[in-house]
Amino acid sequence: MTLATATTRSTKRPPAPDGDRRLTDHGAWFLVLPALLPILVLSVGPLLYGIALAFTDAQSGRTAPTQWIGLLNFRDLLHDTLFWDSFRIGLLWAVGVTVPQFLLALGLALLLNQNLRLRWLARALAIIPWAMPEVVVGIMWRLVYNPDAGILNETLRDLGLGDGRDWLTSLATALPAVIVVGVWAGMPQTTVVLLAGLQNTPRELHEAAAMDGAGAWRRFRTVTWPALRPVALAITALNLIWNFNSFALVYVLTSGGPGGRTRLPMLFAYEEAFRYGQFGYAAAMGCVMVAVISVVLAVHLVGRLRGGDQR
């Protein structure tokens, strides 16, 4: 027996007894519990309570006890054209914000990844909208869209392009105007994530492709995008979910008007619960939205797993 083999056998640790292993598991749970407890209390608990509430006739100010009504709320919801109109508007809003948000953020991230002068200042300025609360963003853009003294209409008048219009109360422009605000407010977060992905791409690959005569577009298609694609898919899926669940920004800008043209599903559920007191019916709407989000997440995870298997 050689010296190396003897040393390896002598330093090999025996397996831990079952009692020590159980103590280790208990210690791990004890360390995780402070972070897990707020999630259970503030997220999982309300979610389960909301799902249970969807199967009742709970209403505000009702003196009679709440009754279990089964799927009645979901049956009424199936024939509620106003809710499905808001659902369609929510999809238009989510896609209309997410797609240009990603494209503009990708272009900005590529620009900020270059060796520019004062690049640190440009990166700091790029994330300012992300640091602002949604309520502040909504109030600021209401001033921009103001029909009388807003900077947008003033600029149009100075350029001789008309007298301007009331962007947030017009049936034709309300949703596009709100989408512009959503893109502006959410683009910095996407930019930061994509910029981090770009900085993790090895520069040696770009240099090798450039030495082989590849142009900028070819380097992006063959080097940059394959390395950035997992990050891009993840942030796009998250943005789609966040935008579909938007509430504060649209509520401050239009409160769902005019004529329901910007009434997102979350706004519709809020009105049913806190304006009309239909807590059970609003909870049923929430369950439908949770189901849609779960489907989006499942599709995203399946795509990621298949992509991992292919690699």
Short mmCIF file of C-alpha atoms in Angstrom, two decimals, residues 89 91-98 100-101 145 168 173-186 249-250 253 262 264:
data_model
loop_
_atom_site.label_atom_id
_atom_site.label_comp_id
_atom_site.label_asym_id
_atom_site.label_seq_id
_atom_site.Cartn_x
_atom_site.Cartn_y
_atom_site.Cartn_z
CA ILE A 89 -57.14 45.39 -21.95
CA LEU A 91 -53.19 41.65 -22.02
CA LEU A 92 -52.86 44.56 -24.46
CA TRP A 93 -51.27 46.64 -21.72
CA ALA A 94 -48.88 43.88 -20.60
CA VAL A 95 -47.67 43.05 -24.13
CA GLY A 96 -47.69 46.70 -25.23
CA VAL A 97 -45.44 47.65 -22.33
CA THR A 98 -43.21 44.56 -22.17
CA PRO A 100 -41.00 48.00 -26.39
CA GLN A 101 -39.65 48.02 -22.85
CA TYR A 145 -50.14 65.13 -20.26
CA LEU A 168 -55.64 60.75 -20.66
CA THR A 173 -55.20 58.01 -26.79
CA ALA A 174 -55.73 57.02 -23.15
CA LEU A 175 -54.33 53.48 -23.39
CA PRO A 176 -51.37 54.37 -25.67
CA ALA A 177 -50.50 57.30 -23.37
CA VAL A 178 -50.52 55.04 -20.32
CA ILE A 179 -48.43 52.43 -22.14
CA VAL A 180 -45.77 55.08 -22.84
CA VAL A 181 -45.57 55.80 -19.11
CA GLY A 182 -45.34 52.09 -18.31
CA VAL A 183 -42.46 51.64 -20.75
CA TRP A 184 -40.60 54.65 -19.34
CA ALA A 185 -41.07 53.57 -15.73
CA GLY A 186 -40.07 49.92 -16.20
CA LEU A 249 -49.48 53.61 -11.98
CA VAL A 250 -52.69 53.25 -14.01
CA LEU A 253 -53.08 58.27 -14.22
CA THR A 262 -57.62 51.55 -19.20
CA LEU A 264 -56.92 46.60 -16.01
#
